[in-house]
Amino acid sequence: MKNTYFLLLAAIILSSCSPKVIKPFEATNKVYATTTDSLIAVVQKQDTVALLDSLGKPIASEWVATVNFNLRKPNYVIIHYTAQDSLAQTLKTFTLVKPQVSAHYVISKDGKIVHMLNDYLRAWHAGISKWGSVTDMNSCSIGIELDNTGKEPFAKAQMNSLLVLLAQLKKTYNIPAANFIGHADIAPPRKPDPGILFPWALLAKKGFGQWADVEQQPAPEGFDYVTALRLIGYDTSNLPAAISAFKRHFVQTDDLPVLSCCDMDVLYNVYRKY
């Protein structure tokens, strides 16, 4: 009995001295759960509107629930590179409040996919941006970050995982092929990612994004390239930035803010697909 007592005492002392094992991101996962609970509470509210007419009198109102509704779905996929040194650094950045940035998915060089936000929720990845008439890209898109500094080729395993993920997103949300674009496309003056090294031709071949035909028709004389850029979706209020963004995506030999005759032909062929 005496030996048993001392063994139990030793076990209690050792357990009290052992450091508590904390799983990585356990704290931020709890914040996520709390925040989503609060969003659910907002959605479940059935309040009537409280409005006053021009004389200050309450306008009659009531709540009658419709039976025809569902979640809003994403209609674009925006591809980024992280411009950071590792997956771990990116995950740390996206789990801190101060940077105020996030994405739905992060894909590492070895192909691992980290899902960070429910697809139906609004991530903070696009920032100040515009594509066509859409000025709030965060509200209608899924953001995918690729672990890449912006100065290196994209790893094969990473691209394989990206293609599989894009196929699932396209099927699940019925996203049009033309709506797979890059951060640089929607924010030309601010962002260059996913950069000139990103294999857009490969993605277009698989049905994600557009690309010029191998046999191109030459641009007609007097071709209005500014209108063409705008009809594709580019914000041409800063025309040199829009030209550079177009060339990063569709030309990929340089991103100088001028269009050569060959660049003009590429633009004409891409424009005709929109």
C-alpha positions as YAML, in Angstrom:
chain: A
units: angstrom
residues:
- id: 1
  name: MET
  ca: [0.00, 0.00, 0.00]
- id: 2
  name: LYS
  ca: [2.83, 2.36, 0.92]
- id: 3
  name: ASN
  ca: [4.54, 1.79, -2.43]
- id: 4
  name: THR
  ca: [1.27, 2.32, -4.27]
- id: 5
  name: TYR
  ca: [0.73, 5.61, -2.45]
- id: 6
  name: PHE
  ca: [4.15, 6.94, -3.45]
- id: 7
  name: LEU
  ca: [3.66, 5.81, -7.08]
- id: 8
  name: LEU
  ca: [0.34, 7.66, -7.29]
- id: 9
  name: LEU
  ca: [1.89, 10.75, -5.67]
- id: 10
  name: ALA
  ca: [4.76, 10.69, -8.16]
- id: 11
  name: ALA
  ca: [2.34, 10.36, -11.06]
- id: 12
  name: ILE
  ca: [0.33, 13.38, -9.85]
- id: 13
  name: ILE
  ca: [3.47, 15.49, -9.45]
- id: 14
  name: LEU
  ca: [4.77, 14.53, -12.89]
- id: 15
  name: SER
  ca: [1.43, 15.23, -14.57]
- id: 16
  name: SER
  ca: [1.22, 18.66, -12.93]
- id: 17
  name: CYS
  ca: [4.73, 19.51, -14.11]
- id: 18
  name: SER
  ca: [4.19, 18.33, -17.70]
- id: 19
  name: PRO
  ca: [3.57, 21.19, -20.16]
- id: 20
  name: LYS
  ca: [0.11, 21.29, -21.70]
- id: 21
  name: VAL
  ca: [0.19, 20.22, -25.33]
- id: 22
  name: ILE
  ca: [-1.42, 22.90, -27.51]
- id: 23
  name: LYS
  ca: [-2.30, 21.95, -31.06]
- id: 24
  name: PRO
  ca: [-1.13, 24.37, -33.76]
- id: 25
  name: PHE
  ca: [-3.81, 26.98, -34.52]
- id: 26
  name: GLU
  ca: [-6.08, 25.66, -31.75]
- id: 27
  name: ALA
  ca: [-6.71, 29.22, -30.57]
- id: 28
  name: THR
  ca: [-7.52, 30.58, -34.03]
- id: 29
  name: ASN
  ca: [-9.78, 27.60, -34.76]
- id: 30
  name: LYS
  ca: [-11.77, 28.54, -31.64]
- id: 31
  name: VAL
  ca: [-12.03, 32.14, -32.89]
- id: 32
  name: TYR
  ca: [-13.27, 30.82, -36.24]
- id: 33
  name: ALA
  ca: [-15.93, 28.71, -34.52]
- id: 34
  name: THR
  ca: [-17.08, 31.64, -32.37]
- id: 35
  name: THR
  ca: [-17.24, 33.99, -35.34]
- id: 36
  name: THR
  ca: [-19.20, 31.56, -37.50]
- id: 37
  name: ASP
  ca: [-21.63, 31.01, -34.62]
- id: 38
  name: SER
  ca: [-22.24, 34.77, -34.50]
- id: 39
  name: LEU
  ca: [-22.80, 34.85, -38.27]
- id: 40
  name: ILE
  ca: [-25.31, 32.02, -37.99]
- id: 41
  name: ALA
  ca: [-27.14, 34.01, -35.32]
- id: 42
  name: VAL
  ca: [-27.35, 36.98, -37.70]
- id: 43
  name: VAL
  ca: [-28.74, 34.82, -40.51]
- id: 44
  name: GLN
  ca: [-31.35, 33.32, -38.19]
- id: 45
  name: LYS
  ca: [-32.79, 36.68, -37.19]
- id: 46
  name: GLN
  ca: [-36.37, 37.23, -38.30]
- id: 47
  name: ASP
  ca: [-36.74, 40.93, -37.55]
- id: 48
  name: THR
  ca: [-39.18, 43.21, -39.27]
- id: 49
  name: VAL
  ca: [-37.83, 46.46, -40.67]
- id: 50
  name: ALA
  ca: [-38.40, 49.56, -38.53]
- id: 51
  name: LEU
  ca: [-38.89, 52.46, -40.91]
- id: 52
  name: LEU
  ca: [-40.52, 55.87, -40.62]
- id: 53
  name: ASP
  ca: [-42.37, 57.74, -43.34]
- id: 54
  name: SER
  ca: [-41.76, 61.39, -44.24]
- id: 55
  name: LEU
  ca: [-43.98, 62.49, -41.34]
- id: 56
  name: GLY
  ca: [-42.06, 60.40, -38.83]
- id: 57
  name: LYS
  ca: [-44.80, 57.80, -38.44]
- id: 58
  name: PRO
  ca: [-43.92, 54.06, -38.32]
- id: 59
  name: ILE
  ca: [-44.50, 52.18, -41.57]
- id: 60
  name: ALA
  ca: [-46.42, 48.93, -41.03]
- id: 61
  name: SER
  ca: [-44.22, 45.88, -41.48]
- id: 62
  name: GLU
  ca: [-44.14, 42.18, -40.64]
- id: 63
  name: TRP
  ca: [-41.95, 39.12, -41.16]
- id: 64
  name: VAL
  ca: [-43.19, 36.39, -43.50]
- id: 65
  name: ALA
  ca: [-40.54, 33.77, -44.27]
- id: 66
  name: THR
  ca: [-40.07, 32.71, -47.88]
- id: 67
  name: VAL
  ca: [-39.37, 29.08, -48.65]
- id: 68
  name: ASN
  ca: [-37.23, 29.85, -51.73]
- id: 69
  name: PHE
  ca: [-33.64, 30.65, -50.83]
- id: 70
  name: ASN
  ca: [-30.15, 29.22, -50.45]
- id: 71
  name: LEU
  ca: [-26.61, 30.39, -49.78]
- id: 72
  name: ARG
  ca: [-24.96, 32.83, -52.12]
- id: 73
  name: LYS
  ca: [-22.34, 31.02, -54.20]
- id: 74
  name: PRO
  ca: [-18.95, 32.15, -55.50]
- id: 75
  name: ASN
  ca: [-18.76, 32.97, -59.19]
- id: 76
  name: TYR
  ca: [-15.03, 33.72, -59.58]
- id: 77
  name: VAL
  ca: [-11.75, 32.14, -58.53]
- id: 78
  name: ILE
  ca: [-8.86, 34.51, -57.93]
- id: 79
  name: ILE
  ca: [-5.34, 33.02, -57.94]
- id: 80
  name: HIS
  ca: [-2.51, 34.58, -55.95]
- id: 81
  name: TYR
  ca: [1.02, 33.84, -54.91]
- id: 82
  name: THR
  ca: [1.87, 34.34, -51.25]
- id: 83
  name: ALA
  ca: [5.14, 36.27, -51.72]
- id: 84
  name: GLN
  ca: [6.27, 34.68, -48.45]
- id: 85
  name: ASP
  ca: [9.01, 32.22, -47.59]
- id: 86
  name: SER
  ca: [6.98, 29.18, -46.59]
- id: 87
  name: LEU
  ca: [3.55, 27.71, -46.03]
- id: 88
  name: ALA
  ca: [4.06, 28.09, -42.28]
- id: 89
  name: GLN
  ca: [4.72, 31.82, -42.63]
- id: 90
  name: THR
  ca: [1.60, 32.28, -44.75]
- id: 91
  name: LEU
  ca: [-0.60, 30.38, -42.29]
- id: 92
  name: LYS
  ca: [0.75, 32.55, -39.49]
- id: 93
  name: THR
  ca: [-0.01, 35.71, -41.46]
- id: 94
  name: PHE
  ca: [-3.56, 34.55, -42.22]
- id: 95
  name: THR
  ca: [-4.24, 33.72, -38.57]
- id: 96
  name: LEU
  ca: [-3.18, 37.13, -37.23]
- id: 97
  name: VAL
  ca: [-5.68, 39.97, -36.91]
- id: 98
  name: LYS
  ca: [-3.33, 42.83, -37.77]
- id: 99
  name: PRO
  ca: [-2.59, 42.01, -41.46]
- id: 100
  name: GLN
  ca: [-6.35, 41.81, -42.21]
- id: 101
  name: VAL
  ca: [-5.77, 39.33, -45.04]
- id: 102
  name: SER
  ca: [-7.05, 35.82, -45.67]
- id: 103
  name: ALA
  ca: [-7.87, 33.30, -48.37]
- id: 104
  name: HIS
  ca: [-10.08, 30.28, -48.76]
- id: 105
  name: TYR
  ca: [-7.23, 27.95, -49.72]
- id: 106
  name: VAL
  ca: [-3.44, 27.87, -49.51]
- id: 107
  name: ILE
  ca: [-1.49, 25.29, -51.53]
- id: 108
  name: SER
  ca: [2.07, 24.41, -50.54]
- id: 109
  name: LYS
  ca: [4.91, 23.52, -52.90]
- id: 110
  name: ASP
  ca: [4.51, 19.83, -52.09]
- id: 111
  name: GLY
  ca: [0.83, 19.93, -53.06]
- id: 112
  name: LYS
  ca: [-0.75, 20.05, -49.61]
- id: 113
  name: ILE
  ca: [-4.03, 22.00, -49.63]
- id: 114
  name: VAL
  ca: [-4.96, 23.99, -46.53]
- id: 115
  name: HIS
  ca: [-8.62, 25.01, -46.46]
- id: 116
  name: MET
  ca: [-8.90, 28.13, -44.28]
- id: 117
  name: LEU
  ca: [-12.43, 29.42, -44.83]
- id: 118
  name: ASN
  ca: [-15.78, 27.97, -45.85]
- id: 119
  name: ASP
  ca: [-16.32, 28.64, -49.56]
- id: 120
  name: TYR
  ca: [-19.59, 30.47, -48.90]
- id: 121
  name: LEU
  ca: [-17.94, 32.99, -46.58]
- id: 122
  name: ARG
  ca: [-16.18, 36.19, -47.67]
- id: 123
  name: ALA
  ca: [-12.38, 36.10, -47.44]
- id: 124
  name: TRP
  ca: [-10.24, 39.22, -47.51]
- id: 125
  name: HIS
  ca: [-7.95, 38.42, -50.42]
- id: 126
  name: ALA
  ca: [-8.84, 40.74, -53.31]
- id: 127
  name: GLY
  ca: [-8.58, 44.14, -51.62]
- id: 128
  name: ILE
  ca: [-9.35, 47.20, -53.71]
- id: 129
  name: SER
  ca: [-10.15, 45.63, -57.07]
- id: 130
  name: LYS
  ca: [-12.43, 45.64, -60.08]
- id: 131
  name: TRP
  ca: [-13.33, 43.23, -62.87]
- id: 132
  name: GLY
  ca: [-15.85, 44.41, -65.42]
- id: 133
  name: SER
  ca: [-18.62, 46.05, -63.42]
- id: 134
  name: VAL
  ca: [-17.81, 44.15, -60.20]
- id: 135
  name: THR
  ca: [-16.16, 46.36, -57.61]
- id: 136
  name: ASP
  ca: [-16.33, 44.01, -54.63]
- id: 137
  name: MET
  ca: [-14.53, 40.88, -55.75]
- id: 138
  name: ASN
  ca: [-14.25, 39.53, -52.21]
- id: 139
  name: SER
  ca: [-18.03, 39.07, -52.10]
- id: 140
  name: CYS
  ca: [-18.26, 36.88, -55.21]
- id: 141
  name: SER
  ca: [-14.98, 34.97, -55.36]
- id: 142
  name: ILE
  ca: [-12.84, 32.24, -53.87]
- id: 143
  name: GLY
  ca: [-9.24, 33.18, -53.15]
- id: 144
  name: ILE
  ca: [-6.47, 30.62, -53.67]
- id: 145
  name: GLU
  ca: [-2.94, 31.39, -52.49]
- id: 146
  name: LEU
  ca: [0.03, 29.46, -53.87]
- id: 147
  name: ASP
  ca: [3.14, 29.16, -51.71]
- id: 148
  name: ASN
  ca: [5.57, 30.99, -53.98]
- id: 149
  name: THR
  ca: [7.86, 33.98, -53.58]
- id: 150
  name: GLY
  ca: [6.90, 35.37, -56.97]
- id: 151
  name: LYS
  ca: [10.41, 34.83, -58.33]
- id: 152
  name: GLU
  ca: [10.36, 31.06, -58.85]
- id: 153
  name: PRO
  ca: [8.58, 28.54, -61.07]
- id: 154
  name: PHE
  ca: [5.52, 26.88, -59.59]
- id: 155
  name: ALA
  ca: [6.15, 23.33, -58.36]
- id: 156
  name: LYS
  ca: [4.61, 20.45, -60.31]
- id: 157
  name: ALA
  ca: [2.97, 18.92, -57.23]
- id: 158
  name: GLN
  ca: [1.49, 22.31, -56.37]
- id: 159
  name: MET
  ca: [0.03, 22.75, -59.85]
- id: 160
  name: ASN
  ca: [-1.40, 19.23, -59.85]
- id: 161
  name: SER
  ca: [-3.24, 19.95, -56.60]
- id: 162
  name: LEU
  ca: [-4.41, 23.32, -57.92]
- id: 163
  name: LEU
  ca: [-5.90, 21.72, -61.04]
- id: 164
  name: VAL
  ca: [-7.78, 19.12, -58.99]
- id: 165
  name: LEU
  ca: [-9.09, 21.82, -56.65]
- id: 166
  name: LEU
  ca: [-10.16, 24.05, -59.54]
- id: 167
  name: ALA
  ca: [-12.02, 21.16, -61.14]
- id: 168
  name: GLN
  ca: [-13.97, 20.60, -57.94]
- id: 169
  name: LEU
  ca: [-14.79, 24.29, -57.51]
- id: 170
  name: LYS
  ca: [-15.87, 24.66, -61.13]
- id: 171
  name: LYS
  ca: [-18.20, 21.66, -60.87]
- id: 172
  name: THR
  ca: [-19.57, 22.52, -57.42]
- id: 173
  name: TYR
  ca: [-20.36, 26.17, -58.13]
- id: 174
  name: ASN
  ca: [-20.75, 26.08, -61.92]
- id: 175
  name: ILE
  ca: [-18.08, 28.74, -62.36]
- id: 176
  name: PRO
  ca: [-17.62, 29.88, -65.99]
- id: 177
  name: ALA
  ca: [-14.23, 29.13, -67.55]
- id: 178
  name: ALA
  ca: [-13.54, 32.83, -68.11]
- id: 179
  name: ASN
  ca: [-13.94, 33.56, -64.39]
- id: 180
  name: PHE
  ca: [-10.67, 31.94, -63.33]
- id: 181
  name: ILE
  ca: [-8.35, 34.94, -63.14]
- id: 182
  name: GLY
  ca: [-5.41, 36.36, -61.19]
- id: 183
  name: HIS
  ca: [-4.99, 39.02, -58.55]
- id: 184
  name: ALA
  ca: [-3.09, 41.17, -61.05]
- id: 185
  name: ASP
  ca: [-6.07, 41.07, -63.42]
- id: 186
  name: ILE
  ca: [-8.44, 42.60, -60.87]
- id: 187
  name: ALA
  ca: [-5.96, 44.99, -59.23]
- id: 188
  name: PRO
  ca: [-3.52, 46.07, -61.99]
- id: 189
  name: PRO
  ca: [-1.96, 49.10, -60.25]
- id: 190
  name: ARG
  ca: [-1.32, 47.22, -56.99]
- id: 191
  name: LYS
  ca: [-0.63, 43.55, -57.52]
- id: 192
  name: PRO
  ca: [1.48, 41.44, -59.93]
- id: 193
  name: ASP
  ca: [0.48, 37.96, -58.71]
- id: 194
  name: PRO
  ca: [0.36, 35.18, -59.67]
- id: 195
  name: GLY
  ca: [3.02, 36.66, -61.91]
- id: 196
  name: ILE
  ca: [4.58, 36.17, -65.30]
- id: 197
  name: LEU
  ca: [5.79, 32.64, -64.45]
- id: 198
  name: PHE
  ca: [2.33, 31.27, -63.71]
- id: 199
  name: PRO
  ca: [1.23, 28.66, -66.32]
- id: 200
  name: TRP
  ca: [-2.02, 30.22, -67.48]
- id: 201
  name: ALA
  ca: [-1.84, 28.31, -70.79]
- id: 202
  name: LEU
  ca: [-1.96, 25.00, -68.89]
- id: 203
  name: LEU
  ca: [-4.96, 26.13, -66.86]
- id: 204
  name: ALA
  ca: [-6.81, 27.31, -69.97]
- id: 205
  name: LYS
  ca: [-6.16, 23.96, -71.63]
- id: 206
  name: LYS
  ca: [-7.88, 22.30, -68.66]
- id: 207
  name: GLY
  ca: [-10.85, 24.69, -68.82]
- id: 208
  name: PHE
  ca: [-9.82, 27.32, -66.26]
- id: 209
  name: GLY
  ca: [-9.44, 30.73, -67.85]
- id: 210
  name: GLN
  ca: [-9.03, 31.85, -71.44]
- id: 211
  name: TRP
  ca: [-6.01, 31.80, -73.74]
- id: 212
  name: ALA
  ca: [-5.23, 32.95, -77.26]
- id: 213
  name: ASP
  ca: [-5.49, 30.38, -80.06]
- id: 214
  name: VAL
  ca: [-2.29, 28.93, -81.49]
- id: 215
  name: GLU
  ca: [-3.29, 30.17, -84.92]
- id: 216
  name: GLN
  ca: [-4.16, 33.79, -84.32]
- id: 217
  name: GLN
  ca: [-6.07, 36.17, -86.50]
- id: 218
  name: PRO
  ca: [-4.21, 39.48, -86.82]
- id: 219
  name: ALA
  ca: [-5.80, 42.48, -85.18]
- id: 220
  name: PRO
  ca: [-7.69, 44.57, -87.73]
- id: 221
  name: GLU
  ca: [-6.51, 48.03, -88.63]
- id: 222
  name: GLY
  ca: [-7.73, 50.59, -86.11]
- id: 223
  name: PHE
  ca: [-8.41, 47.91, -83.49]
- id: 224
  name: ASP
  ca: [-9.65, 49.63, -80.33]
- id: 225
  name: TYR
  ca: [-7.41, 47.90, -77.77]
- id: 226
  name: VAL
  ca: [-8.65, 50.02, -74.85]
- id: 227
  name: THR
  ca: [-12.24, 48.91, -75.36]
- id: 228
  name: ALA
  ca: [-11.04, 45.33, -75.85]
- id: 229
  name: LEU
  ca: [-9.23, 45.37, -72.52]
- id: 230
  name: ARG
  ca: [-12.31, 46.81, -70.83]
- id: 231
  name: LEU
  ca: [-14.63, 44.20, -72.37]
- id: 232
  name: ILE
  ca: [-12.39, 41.40, -71.15]
- id: 233
  name: GLY
  ca: [-12.77, 42.85, -67.66]
- id: 234
  name: TYR
  ca: [-9.75, 45.06, -67.03]
- id: 235
  name: ASP
  ca: [-10.09, 48.40, -65.28]
- id: 236
  name: THR
  ca: [-8.55, 50.78, -67.83]
- id: 237
  name: SER
  ca: [-8.64, 53.88, -65.64]
- id: 238
  name: ASN
  ca: [-4.89, 53.27, -65.30]
- id: 239
  name: LEU
  ca: [-4.22, 52.11, -68.84]
- id: 240
  name: PRO
  ca: [-0.48, 51.31, -68.52]
- id: 241
  name: ALA
  ca: [-1.22, 49.13, -65.45]
- id: 242
  name: ALA
  ca: [-4.02, 47.35, -67.31]
- id: 243
  name: ILE
  ca: [-1.74, 46.64, -70.27]
- id: 244
  name: SER
  ca: [0.97, 45.24, -67.96]
- id: 245
  name: ALA
  ca: [-1.58, 43.03, -66.19]
- id: 246
  name: PHE
  ca: [-2.90, 41.72, -69.51]
- id: 247
  name: LYS
  ca: [0.62, 40.87, -70.68]
- id: 248
  name: ARG
  ca: [1.51, 39.09, -67.42]
- id: 249
  name: HIS
  ca: [-1.48, 36.84, -67.97]
- id: 250
  name: PHE
  ca: [-1.74, 36.35, -71.73]
- id: 251
  name: VAL
  ca: [1.67, 37.21, -73.24]
- id: 252
  name: GLN
  ca: [4.18, 36.30, -70.51]
- id: 253
  name: THR
  ca: [7.34, 37.42, -72.30]
- id: 254
  name: ASP
  ca: [7.42, 40.81, -70.57]
- id: 255
  name: ASP
  ca: [5.05, 43.09, -68.72]
- id: 256
  name: LEU
  ca: [6.05, 46.42, -70.18]
- id: 257
  name: PRO
  ca: [3.07, 48.80, -70.39]
- id: 258
  name: VAL
  ca: [3.11, 48.97, -74.19]
- id: 259
  name: LEU
  ca: [1.52, 46.71, -76.80]
- id: 260
  name: SER
  ca: [3.62, 45.48, -79.72]
- id: 261
  name: CYS
  ca: [2.00, 44.27, -82.93]
- id: 262
  name: CYS
  ca: [2.23, 40.67, -81.65]
- id: 263
  name: ASP
  ca: [0.74, 41.70, -78.31]
- id: 264
  name: MET
  ca: [-2.10, 43.41, -80.15]
- id: 265
  name: ASP
  ca: [-2.83, 40.20, -82.05]
- id: 266
  name: VAL
  ca: [-2.93, 38.24, -78.77]
- id: 267
  name: LEU
  ca: [-5.29, 40.82, -77.28]
- id: 268
  name: TYR
  ca: [-7.57, 40.65, -80.31]
- id: 269
  name: ASN
  ca: [-7.78, 36.86, -80.12]
- id: 270
  name: VAL
  ca: [-8.43, 36.84, -76.39]
- id: 271
  name: TYR
  ca: [-10.99, 39.65, -76.65]
- id: 272
  name: ARG
  ca: [-12.98, 37.65, -79.20]
- id: 273
  name: LYS
  ca: [-13.52, 34.91, -76.60]
- id: 274
  name: TYR
  ca: [-15.32, 37.25, -74.21]
...
